[in-house]
Coordinates of C-alpha atoms in Angstrom, one line a residue:
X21 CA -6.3 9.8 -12.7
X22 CA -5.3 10.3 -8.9
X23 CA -8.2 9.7 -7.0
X24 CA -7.6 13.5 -5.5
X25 CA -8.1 14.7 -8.6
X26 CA -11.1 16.6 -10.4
X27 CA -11.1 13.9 -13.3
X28 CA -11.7 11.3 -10.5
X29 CA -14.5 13.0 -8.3
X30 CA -16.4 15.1 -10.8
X31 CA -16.4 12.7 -14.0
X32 CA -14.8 9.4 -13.6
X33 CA -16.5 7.9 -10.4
X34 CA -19.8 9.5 -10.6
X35 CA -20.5 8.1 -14.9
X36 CA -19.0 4.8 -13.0
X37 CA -21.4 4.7 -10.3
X38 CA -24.6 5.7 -11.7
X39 CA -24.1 2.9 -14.8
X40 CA -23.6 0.2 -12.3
X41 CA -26.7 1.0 -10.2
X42 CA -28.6 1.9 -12.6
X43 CA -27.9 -1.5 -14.2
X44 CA -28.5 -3.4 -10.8
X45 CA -31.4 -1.1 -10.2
X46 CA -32.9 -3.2 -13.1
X47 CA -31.9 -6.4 -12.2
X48 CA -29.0 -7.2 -14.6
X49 CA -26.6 -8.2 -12.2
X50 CA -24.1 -9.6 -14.9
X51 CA -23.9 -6.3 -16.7
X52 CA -23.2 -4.4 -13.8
X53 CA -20.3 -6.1 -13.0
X54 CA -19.5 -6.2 -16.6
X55 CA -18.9 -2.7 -17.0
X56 CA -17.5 -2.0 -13.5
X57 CA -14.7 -4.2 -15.8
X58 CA -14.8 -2.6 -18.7
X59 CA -14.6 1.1 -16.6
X60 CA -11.5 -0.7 -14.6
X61 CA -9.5 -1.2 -17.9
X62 CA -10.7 2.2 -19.0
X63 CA -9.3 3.0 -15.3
X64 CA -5.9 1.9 -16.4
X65 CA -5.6 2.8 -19.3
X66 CA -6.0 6.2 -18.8
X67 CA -2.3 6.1 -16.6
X68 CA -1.0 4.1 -20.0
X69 CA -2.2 2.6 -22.5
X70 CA 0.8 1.0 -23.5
X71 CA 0.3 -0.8 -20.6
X72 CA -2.8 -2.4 -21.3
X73 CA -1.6 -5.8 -24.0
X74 CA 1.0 -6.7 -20.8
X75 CA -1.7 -6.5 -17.9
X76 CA -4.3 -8.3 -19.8
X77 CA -1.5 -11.0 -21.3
X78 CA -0.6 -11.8 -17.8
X79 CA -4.1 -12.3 -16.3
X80 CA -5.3 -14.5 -19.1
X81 CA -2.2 -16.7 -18.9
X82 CA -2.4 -16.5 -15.0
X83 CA -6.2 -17.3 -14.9
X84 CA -6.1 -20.0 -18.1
X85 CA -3.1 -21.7 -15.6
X86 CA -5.6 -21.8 -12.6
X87 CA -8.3 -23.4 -14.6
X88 CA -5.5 -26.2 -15.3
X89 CA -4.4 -26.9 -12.4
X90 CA -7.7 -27.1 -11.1
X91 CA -9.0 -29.5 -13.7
X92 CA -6.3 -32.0 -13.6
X93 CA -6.0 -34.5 -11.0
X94 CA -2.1 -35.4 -12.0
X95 CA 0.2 -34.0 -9.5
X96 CA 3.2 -33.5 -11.7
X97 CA 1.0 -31.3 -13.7
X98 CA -0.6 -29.1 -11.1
X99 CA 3.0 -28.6 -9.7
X100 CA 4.0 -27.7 -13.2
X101 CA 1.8 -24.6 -14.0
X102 CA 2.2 -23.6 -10.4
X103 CA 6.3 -23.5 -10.7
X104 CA 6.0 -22.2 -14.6
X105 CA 3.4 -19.5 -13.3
X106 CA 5.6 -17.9 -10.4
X107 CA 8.7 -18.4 -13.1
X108 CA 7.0 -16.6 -15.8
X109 CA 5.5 -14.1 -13.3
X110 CA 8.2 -13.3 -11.1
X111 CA 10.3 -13.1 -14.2
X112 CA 8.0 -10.4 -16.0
X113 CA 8.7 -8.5 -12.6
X114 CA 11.9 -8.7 -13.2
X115 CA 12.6 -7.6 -16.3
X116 CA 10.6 -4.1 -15.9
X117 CA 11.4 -3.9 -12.1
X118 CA 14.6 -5.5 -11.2
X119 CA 16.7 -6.2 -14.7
X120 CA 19.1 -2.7 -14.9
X121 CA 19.0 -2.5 -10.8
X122 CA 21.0 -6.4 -11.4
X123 CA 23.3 -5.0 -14.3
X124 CA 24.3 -2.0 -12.5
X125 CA 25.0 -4.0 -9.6
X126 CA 27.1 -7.0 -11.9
X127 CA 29.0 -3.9 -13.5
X128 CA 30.1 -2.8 -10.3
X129 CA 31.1 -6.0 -8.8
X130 CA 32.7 -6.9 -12.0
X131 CA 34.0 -3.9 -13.6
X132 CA 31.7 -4.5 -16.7
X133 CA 30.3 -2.0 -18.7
X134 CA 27.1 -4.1 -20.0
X135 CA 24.5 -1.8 -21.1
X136 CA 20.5 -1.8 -20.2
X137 CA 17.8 0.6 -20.7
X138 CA 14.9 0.1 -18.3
X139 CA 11.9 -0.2 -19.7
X140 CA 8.9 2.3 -18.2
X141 CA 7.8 -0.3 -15.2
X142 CA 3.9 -1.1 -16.4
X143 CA 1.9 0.4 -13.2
X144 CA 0.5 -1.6 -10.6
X145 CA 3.1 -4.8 -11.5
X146 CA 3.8 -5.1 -8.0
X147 CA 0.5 -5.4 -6.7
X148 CA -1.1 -7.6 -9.6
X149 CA 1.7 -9.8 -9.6
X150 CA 1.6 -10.5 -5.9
X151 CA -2.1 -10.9 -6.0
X152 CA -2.3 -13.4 -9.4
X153 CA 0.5 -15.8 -7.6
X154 CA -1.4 -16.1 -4.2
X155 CA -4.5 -17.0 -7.2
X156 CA -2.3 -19.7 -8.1
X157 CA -0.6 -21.0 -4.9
X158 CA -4.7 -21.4 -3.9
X159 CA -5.5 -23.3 -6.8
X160 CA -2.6 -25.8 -6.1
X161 CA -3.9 -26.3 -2.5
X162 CA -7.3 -26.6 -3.6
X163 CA -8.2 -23.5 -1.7
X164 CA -8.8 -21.9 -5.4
X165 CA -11.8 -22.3 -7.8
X166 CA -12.8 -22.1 -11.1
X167 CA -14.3 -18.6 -11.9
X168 CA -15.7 -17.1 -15.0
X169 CA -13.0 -15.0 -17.0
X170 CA -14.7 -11.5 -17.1
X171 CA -15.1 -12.2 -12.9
X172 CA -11.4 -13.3 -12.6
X173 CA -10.5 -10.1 -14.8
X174 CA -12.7 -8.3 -12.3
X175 CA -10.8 -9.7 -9.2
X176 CA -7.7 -8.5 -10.4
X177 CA -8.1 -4.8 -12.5
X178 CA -10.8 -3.9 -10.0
X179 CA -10.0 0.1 -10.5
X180 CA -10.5 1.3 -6.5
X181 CA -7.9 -1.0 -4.6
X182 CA -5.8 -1.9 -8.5
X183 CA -3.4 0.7 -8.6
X184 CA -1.7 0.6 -5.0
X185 CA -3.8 -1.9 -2.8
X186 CA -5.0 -2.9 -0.6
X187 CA -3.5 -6.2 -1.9
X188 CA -6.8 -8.2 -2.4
X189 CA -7.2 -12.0 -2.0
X190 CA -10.4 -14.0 -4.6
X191 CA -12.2 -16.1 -1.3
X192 CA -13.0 -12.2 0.4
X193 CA -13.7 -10.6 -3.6
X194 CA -15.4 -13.5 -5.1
X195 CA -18.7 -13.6 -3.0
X196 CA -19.0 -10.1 -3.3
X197 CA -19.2 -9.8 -6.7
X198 CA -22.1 -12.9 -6.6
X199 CA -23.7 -10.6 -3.8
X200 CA -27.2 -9.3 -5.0
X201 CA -28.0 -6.0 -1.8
X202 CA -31.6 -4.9 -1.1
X203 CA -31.8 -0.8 -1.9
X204 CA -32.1 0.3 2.1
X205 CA -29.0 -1.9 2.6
X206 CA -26.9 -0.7 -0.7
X207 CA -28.2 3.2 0.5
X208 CA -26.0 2.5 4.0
X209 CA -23.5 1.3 2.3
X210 CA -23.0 4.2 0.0
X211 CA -23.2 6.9 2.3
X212 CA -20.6 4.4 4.5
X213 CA -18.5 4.8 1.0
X214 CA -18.7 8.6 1.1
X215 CA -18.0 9.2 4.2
X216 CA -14.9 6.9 4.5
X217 CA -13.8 8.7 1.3
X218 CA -13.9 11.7 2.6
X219 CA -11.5 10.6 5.5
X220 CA -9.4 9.3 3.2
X221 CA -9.3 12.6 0.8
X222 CA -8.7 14.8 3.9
X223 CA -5.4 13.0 5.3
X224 CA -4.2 13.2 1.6
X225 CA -4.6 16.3 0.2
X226 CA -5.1 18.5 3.8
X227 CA -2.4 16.4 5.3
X228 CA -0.2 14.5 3.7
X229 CA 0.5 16.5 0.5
X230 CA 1.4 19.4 3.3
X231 CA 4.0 17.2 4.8
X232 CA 5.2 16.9 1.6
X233 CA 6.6 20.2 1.1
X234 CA 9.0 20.2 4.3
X235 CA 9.9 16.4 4.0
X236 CA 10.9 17.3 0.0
X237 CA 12.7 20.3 1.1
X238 CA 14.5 18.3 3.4
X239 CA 15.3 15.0 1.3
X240 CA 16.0 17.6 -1.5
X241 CA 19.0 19.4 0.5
X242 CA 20.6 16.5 2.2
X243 CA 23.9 18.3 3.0
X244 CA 22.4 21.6 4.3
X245 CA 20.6 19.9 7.0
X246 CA 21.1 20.7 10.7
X247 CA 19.8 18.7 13.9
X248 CA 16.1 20.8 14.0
X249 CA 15.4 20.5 9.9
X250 CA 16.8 17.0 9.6
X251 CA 14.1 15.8 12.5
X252 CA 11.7 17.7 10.7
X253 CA 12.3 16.3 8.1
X254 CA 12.0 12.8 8.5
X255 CA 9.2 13.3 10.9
X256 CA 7.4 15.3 8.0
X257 CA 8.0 11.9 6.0
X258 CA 7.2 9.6 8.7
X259 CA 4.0 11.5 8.9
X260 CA 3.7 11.8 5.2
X261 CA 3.7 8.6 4.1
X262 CA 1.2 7.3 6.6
X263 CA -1.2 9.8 5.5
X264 CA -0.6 9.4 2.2
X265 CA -0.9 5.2 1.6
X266 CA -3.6 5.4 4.7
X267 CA -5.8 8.2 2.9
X268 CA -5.0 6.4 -0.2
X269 CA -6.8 3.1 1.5
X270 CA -9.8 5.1 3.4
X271 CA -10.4 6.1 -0.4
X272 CA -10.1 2.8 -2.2
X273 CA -12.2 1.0 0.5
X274 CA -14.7 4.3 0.2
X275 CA -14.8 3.7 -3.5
X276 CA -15.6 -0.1 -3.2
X277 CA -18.7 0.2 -0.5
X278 CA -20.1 2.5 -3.0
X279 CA -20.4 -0.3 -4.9
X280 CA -21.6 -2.7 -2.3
X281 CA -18.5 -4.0 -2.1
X282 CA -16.2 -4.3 0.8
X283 CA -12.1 -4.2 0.2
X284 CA -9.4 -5.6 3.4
X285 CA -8.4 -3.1 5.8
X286 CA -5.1 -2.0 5.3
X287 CA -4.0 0.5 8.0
X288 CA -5.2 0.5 11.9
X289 CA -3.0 3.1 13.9
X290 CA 0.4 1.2 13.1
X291 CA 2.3 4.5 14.9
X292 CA 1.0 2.9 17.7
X293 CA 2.2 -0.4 17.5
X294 CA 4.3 -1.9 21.0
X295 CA 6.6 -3.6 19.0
X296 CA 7.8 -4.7 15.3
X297 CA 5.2 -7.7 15.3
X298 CA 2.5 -5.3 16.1
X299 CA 3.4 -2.5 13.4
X300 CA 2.8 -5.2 10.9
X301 CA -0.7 -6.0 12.1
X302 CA -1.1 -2.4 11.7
X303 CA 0.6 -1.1 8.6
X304 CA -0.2 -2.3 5.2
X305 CA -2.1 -5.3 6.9
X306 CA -2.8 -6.9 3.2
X307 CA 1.5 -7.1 2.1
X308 CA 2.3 -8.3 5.4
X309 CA -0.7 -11.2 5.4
X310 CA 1.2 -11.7 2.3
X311 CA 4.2 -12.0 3.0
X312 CA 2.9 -14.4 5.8
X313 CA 1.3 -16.8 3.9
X314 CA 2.9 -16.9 0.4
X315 CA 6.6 -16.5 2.0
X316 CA 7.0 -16.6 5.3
X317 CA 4.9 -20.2 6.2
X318 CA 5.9 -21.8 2.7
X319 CA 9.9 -21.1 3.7
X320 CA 8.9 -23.3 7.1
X321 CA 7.8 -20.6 9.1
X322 CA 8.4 -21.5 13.1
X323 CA 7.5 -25.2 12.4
X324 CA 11.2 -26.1 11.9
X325 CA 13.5 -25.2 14.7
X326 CA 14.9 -21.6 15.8
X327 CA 17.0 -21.4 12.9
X328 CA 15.0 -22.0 10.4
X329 CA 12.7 -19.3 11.9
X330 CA 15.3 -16.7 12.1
X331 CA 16.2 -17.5 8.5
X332 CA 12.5 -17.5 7.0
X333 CA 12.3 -14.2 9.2
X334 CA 15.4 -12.5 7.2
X335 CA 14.3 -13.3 3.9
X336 CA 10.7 -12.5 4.2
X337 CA 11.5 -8.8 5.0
X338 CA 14.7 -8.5 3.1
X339 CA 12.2 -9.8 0.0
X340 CA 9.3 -7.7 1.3
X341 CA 12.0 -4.6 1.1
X342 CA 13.0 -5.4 -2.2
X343 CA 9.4 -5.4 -3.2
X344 CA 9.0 -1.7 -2.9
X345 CA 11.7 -0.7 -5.3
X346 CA 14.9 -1.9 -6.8
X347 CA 17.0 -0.2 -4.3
X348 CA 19.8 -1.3 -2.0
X349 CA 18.1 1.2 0.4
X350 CA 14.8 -0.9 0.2
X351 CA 16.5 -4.3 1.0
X352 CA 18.4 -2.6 4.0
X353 CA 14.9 -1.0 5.5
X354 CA 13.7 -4.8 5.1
X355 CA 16.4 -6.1 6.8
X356 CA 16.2 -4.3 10.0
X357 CA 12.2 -5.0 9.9
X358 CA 13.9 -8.3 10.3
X359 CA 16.7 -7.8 12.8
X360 CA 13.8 -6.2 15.1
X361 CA 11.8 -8.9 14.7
X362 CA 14.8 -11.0 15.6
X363 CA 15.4 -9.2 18.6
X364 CA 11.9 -9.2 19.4
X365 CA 11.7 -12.9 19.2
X366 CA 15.3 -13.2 21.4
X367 CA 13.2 -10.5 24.6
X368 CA 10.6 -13.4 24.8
X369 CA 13.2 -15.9 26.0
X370 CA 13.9 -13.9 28.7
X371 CA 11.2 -12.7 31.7
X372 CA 12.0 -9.2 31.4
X373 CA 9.1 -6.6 30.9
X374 CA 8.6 -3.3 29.6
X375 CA 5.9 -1.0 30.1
X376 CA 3.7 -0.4 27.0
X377 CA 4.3 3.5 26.8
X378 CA 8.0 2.6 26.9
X379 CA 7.6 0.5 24.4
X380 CA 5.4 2.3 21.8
X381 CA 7.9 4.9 21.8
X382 CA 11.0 2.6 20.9
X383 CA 8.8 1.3 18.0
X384 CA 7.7 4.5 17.0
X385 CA 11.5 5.8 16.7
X386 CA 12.8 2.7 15.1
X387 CA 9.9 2.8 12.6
X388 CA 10.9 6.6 12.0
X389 CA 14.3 5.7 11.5
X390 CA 14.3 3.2 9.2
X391 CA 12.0 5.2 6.9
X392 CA 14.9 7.5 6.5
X393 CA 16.2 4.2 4.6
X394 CA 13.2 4.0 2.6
X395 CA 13.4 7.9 1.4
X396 CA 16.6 8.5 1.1
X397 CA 18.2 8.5 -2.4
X398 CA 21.0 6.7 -1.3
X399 CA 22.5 5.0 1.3
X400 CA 25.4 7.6 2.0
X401 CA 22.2 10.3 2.4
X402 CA 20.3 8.3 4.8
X403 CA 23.5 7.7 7.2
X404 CA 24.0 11.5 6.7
X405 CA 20.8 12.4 8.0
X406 CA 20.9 10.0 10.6
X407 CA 24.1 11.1 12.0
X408 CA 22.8 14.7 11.9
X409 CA 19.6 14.1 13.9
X410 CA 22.0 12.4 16.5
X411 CA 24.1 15.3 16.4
X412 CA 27.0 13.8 15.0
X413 CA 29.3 15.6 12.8
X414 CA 28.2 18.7 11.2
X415 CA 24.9 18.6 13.4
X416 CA 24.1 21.4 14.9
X417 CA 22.2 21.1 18.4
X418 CA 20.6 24.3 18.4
X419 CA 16.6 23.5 18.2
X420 CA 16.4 26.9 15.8
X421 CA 19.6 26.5 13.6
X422 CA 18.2 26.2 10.1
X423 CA 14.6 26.7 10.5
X424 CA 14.8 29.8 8.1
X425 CA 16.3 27.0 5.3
X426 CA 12.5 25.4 5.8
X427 CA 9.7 26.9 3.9
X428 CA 7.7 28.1 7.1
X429 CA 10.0 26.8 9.3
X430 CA 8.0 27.9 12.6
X431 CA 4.5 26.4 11.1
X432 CA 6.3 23.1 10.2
X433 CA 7.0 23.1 14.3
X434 CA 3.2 23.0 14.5
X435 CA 1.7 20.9 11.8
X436 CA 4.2 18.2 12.6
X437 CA 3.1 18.7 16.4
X438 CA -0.8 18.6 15.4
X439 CA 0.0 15.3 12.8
X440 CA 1.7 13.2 15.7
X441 CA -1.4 14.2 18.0
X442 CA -3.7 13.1 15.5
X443 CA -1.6 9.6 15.0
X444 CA -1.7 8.8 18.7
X445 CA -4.7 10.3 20.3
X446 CA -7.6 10.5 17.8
X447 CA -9.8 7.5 16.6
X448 CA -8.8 6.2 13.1
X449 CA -11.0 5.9 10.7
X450 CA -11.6 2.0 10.8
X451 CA -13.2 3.1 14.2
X452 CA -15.1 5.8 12.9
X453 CA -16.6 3.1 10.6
X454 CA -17.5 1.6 13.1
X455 CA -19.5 3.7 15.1
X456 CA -20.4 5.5 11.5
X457 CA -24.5 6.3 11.8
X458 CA -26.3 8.1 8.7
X459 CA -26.7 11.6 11.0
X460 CA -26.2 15.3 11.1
X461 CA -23.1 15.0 12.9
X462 CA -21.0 12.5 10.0
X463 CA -22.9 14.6 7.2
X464 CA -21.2 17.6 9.0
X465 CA -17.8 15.8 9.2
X466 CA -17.9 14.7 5.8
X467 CA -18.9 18.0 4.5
X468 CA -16.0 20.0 6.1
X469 CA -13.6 17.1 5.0
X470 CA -14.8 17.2 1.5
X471 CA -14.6 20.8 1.2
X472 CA -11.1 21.7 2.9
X473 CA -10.0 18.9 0.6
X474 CA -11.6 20.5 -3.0
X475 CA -10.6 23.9 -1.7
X476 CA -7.1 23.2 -1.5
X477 CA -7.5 21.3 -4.8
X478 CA -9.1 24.3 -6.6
X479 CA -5.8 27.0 -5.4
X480 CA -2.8 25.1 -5.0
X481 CA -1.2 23.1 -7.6
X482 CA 1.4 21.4 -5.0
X483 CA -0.2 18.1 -4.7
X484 CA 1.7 15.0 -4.9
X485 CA 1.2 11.7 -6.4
X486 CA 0.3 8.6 -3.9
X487 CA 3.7 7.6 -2.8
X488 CA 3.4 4.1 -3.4
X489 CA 2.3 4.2 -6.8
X490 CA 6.6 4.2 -7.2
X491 CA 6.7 0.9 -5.2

C-alpha cells in the first residue's frame, strides 16, 4: 500500500484518521493510540503477512530485553542482553539480508559450489532493526526507560515513518504519544499534515516517478549509452532518488502531524551541501545521526588520535553502504563517502580556502557520481557509464548523439533542467513549513499539488515503488 496509491489516500488513511480522533475527540486517549497500533500491523501486513510472526517476534524479544536490562542493577547482566540483543538482531539481518550475498562471495573466493536460497527479505528489516538496537544501546546507558508493551509496539510499527524512515529514536516518539492537543491546536496541525503531504506526493508522483522513466531507460541499456544519454541518465537518477526518498519523507512526516504527532526531519536541500560533512547533515539526516551515535562515537570517534578517526570514519560508511543492500556496489559508494570525508578532514590541516559556489559544485558532482555506484547493477556497469560521461572509450562527445535512444529525448533536456532549478533555487519544504499559515495561498498550493499528483495517478500506470523500500 504505497502511500501514492488510491488504497492509501481514499480508504486506508482517512478510516485511520477519523477512528483515532474520533476516539480522542471523547477523551479515550489509550484507545486512540491503541488502534493507531492495531491499524500499523494491519499497515504491514497488507505488504505480507508472512511477515508479520518475524516483526512481532523481534519487538517482543527486543522490548522484553530492555525491560531487563533496565531492571537489574548487575553489570555483567545488563552487558549481557545488550551483546545477545545486537547478536541475535544483527544476525536475523543477516540471514534474510546478507546470508546468499556471503555464500556467493565464499564460492567465488573458494571455488565452492555451496548452495543457498534467499529467503524473501521481511520489509522494513533494515529500519526496525536499526531502530530496536539504538532502544537497547539506550537502555544500557540508562538513557532508555521502561514503557508499556502496546506503546513500545507503537514506537516501532508506527505505519507513516515504519516502512522506509525516517529512522525514529523513543526520547522524540515517547512524549508524543503521552501528549493530550487542545482541538484549535490539533486543527493546525492537520491542515500542517495535509499540506506537507501534498509536497511530498507531488515530488513523487509529478517528479520523481518521471525521472524514472529516462534514468530506467538508461540503467536498462548500459552498453548503448553515449556521452549526452549517459549524463542524462545518472542526472535523471541523481534527481530521482532525491525526489523519491524526500517525497517519501514530506509524506510520512505529513501523515504523522495528522495525528498530532511530529516524526525527525529527514531531508533539507542536501544537493546543496559545500562538502561531504554537510551532505550528511542534509541527506537522510535520521541514518546518518545513526550511524553517528550507534557507530561512529562507540568505535572512538575523534577522541582517540588521527588514526583511530580515519579508521572509525572507513568503517562507519563502508557499514552504512552495506546497509542499503547486499551489494559490492553498496560497500564501494560507502567507501568513497568515506575517502571524501578523509580528504575533507586532510583540507582542514592546511589554510587553503575555497569559495562556497566552488565548492557546492564539487560536492554536487561527487555525490552524482557515486550514485552511479549505488544504481548500477554491477560494478563493471557503473565504471562503464562513468567512463562514457567522461568521454572515454566508446563515448561519444556529440551533446545530440543518442537522444533519439531516450523516450523524449529533447523533453528529458528540460525536465532534468527544471528538477536541478528546483533542487538549488527554490525553498524546500522544511522551509515551507515553516512559514506554512492556514491561508488561500497554501490551500491553493496544496490543491494544485494534490491534483496534478491524483491526475497523473488516475491515467498513467508508470509509477514506481519508493526506491528505498529495496534498501
Amino acid at each position: 500500500m504505497l502511500f501514492s496509491s488510491f488504497e492509501y489516500l481514499i480508504v486506508f488513511l482517512p478510516i485511520v484518521l477519523i477512528g483515532y480522533h474520533w476516539l480522542h475527540a471523547r477523551g479515550w486517549h489509550e484507545s486512540g493510540y491503541l488502534w493507531l497500533t492495531a491499524t500499523s500491523l494491519v499497515y504491514y501486513s497488507y505488504w505480507n503477512i508472512r511477515d508479520l510472526p518475524i516483526l512481532l517476534a523481534s519487538v517482543t524479544f527486543n522490548w522484553y530485553l530492555g525491560r531487563v536490562i533496565l531492571a537489574t542493577d548487575k553489570r555483567w547482566m545488563k552487558m549481557s542482553c545488550l551483546l545477545g540483543g545486537i547478536v541475535i538482531d544483527f544476525a536475523l539481518l543477516g540471514y534474510y539480508k546478507y546470508a546468499g550475498f556471503l555464500v556467493e562471495n565464499l564460492n567465488a573466493v573458494t571455488g565452492s559450489d555451496l548452495e543457498f536460497t534467499k529467503p524473501i527479505l521481511p520489509l522494513a528489516i533494515s529500519f526496525f532493526t536499526f531502530q530496536q538496537i539504538a532502544y537497547l544501546v539506550d537502555c544500557y546507558t540508562g538513557k532508555g526507560q521502561v514503557f508499556a508493551y502496546i506503546k513500545y509496539v507503537l514506537f516501532v510499527i508506527f505505519f507513516p515513518q515504519f516502512i522506509a524512515g525516517p529512522i525514529v529514536h523513543h526520547d522524540e516518539m515517547m512524549p508524543q504519544f503521552e501528549k493530550k492537543y487542545q482541538p484549535g491546536e490539533m486543527s493546525t496541525l492537520f491542515s500542517l499534515g495535509m499540506f506537507r503531504f501534498s509536497i511530498g506526493l507531488f515530488k513523487k508522483v509529478i517528479l520523481a516517478d518521471t525521472f524514472s522513466i529516462w534514468a530506467n531507460a538508461g540503467y536498462g541499456a548500459v552498453d548503448e549509452l553515449t556521452f549526452a544519454t549517459a549524463w542524462m541518465t545518472t542526472l535523471a537518477y541523481t534527481l530521482q532518488l532525491y525526489f523519491d526518498f524526500s517525497g517519501y519523507s514530506d509524506m510520512a512526516i505529513g501523515s504523522g502531524l495528522m495525528f498530532g504527532i511530529r516524526l525527525p526531519e529527514n531531508f533539507n536541500s542536501p544537493y546543496r551541501a559545500v562538502d561531504i560533512k554537510d551532505f550528511w547533515r542534509r541527506w537522510h539526516i535520521t541514518l546518518g545521526r545513526w550511524l553517528r551515535d550507534y557507530l561512529y562515537i562507540p568505535l572512538g570517534g575523534n577522541r582517540n588520535g588521527a588514526v583511530n578517526m580515519l579508521f572509525a570514519i572507513t568503517l562507519t560508511f563502508v557499514l552504512g553502504g552495506l546497509w542499503h543492500g547486499a551489494s559490492w556496489n553498496f560497500v564501494i559508494w560507502g567507501g568513497l563517502h568515506g575517502l571524501a570525508y578523509i580528504v575533507l578532514w586532510m583540507w582542514g590541516l592546511t589554510a587553503l580556502k575555497m569559495p562556497n559556489w566552488t565548492a557546492r559544485i564539487m560536492t554536487f558532482f561527487f555525490i552524482h557520481l557515486t550514485w552511479i555506484f549505488f544504481r548500477a547493477t554491477t560494478f563493471s556497469d557503473a565504471v562503464f557509464v562513468i567512463k562514457t560521461m567522461l568521454g572515454w572509450g566508446s563515448g561519444n562527445l556529440n551533446l545530440f548523439d543518442g537522444l533519439e535512444l531516450m523516450p523524449c529525448g529533447y523533453e528529458a533536456i528540460a525536465a532534468i533542467a527544471g528538477g536541478l532549478g528546483i533542487v538549488f533555487l527554490f525553498s524546500n519544504s522544511l522551509k515551507m513549513e515553516k512559514s506554512f499559515h492556514p491561508n488561500l495561498k497554501n490551500l491553493l498550493l496544496f490543491l494544485i499539488a494534490t491534483s496534478a499528483a491524483l491526475i497523473r495517478l488516475s491515467f498513467h500506470d508508470d509509477f514506481a515503488e519508493f526506491l528505498y523500500f529495496n534498501f
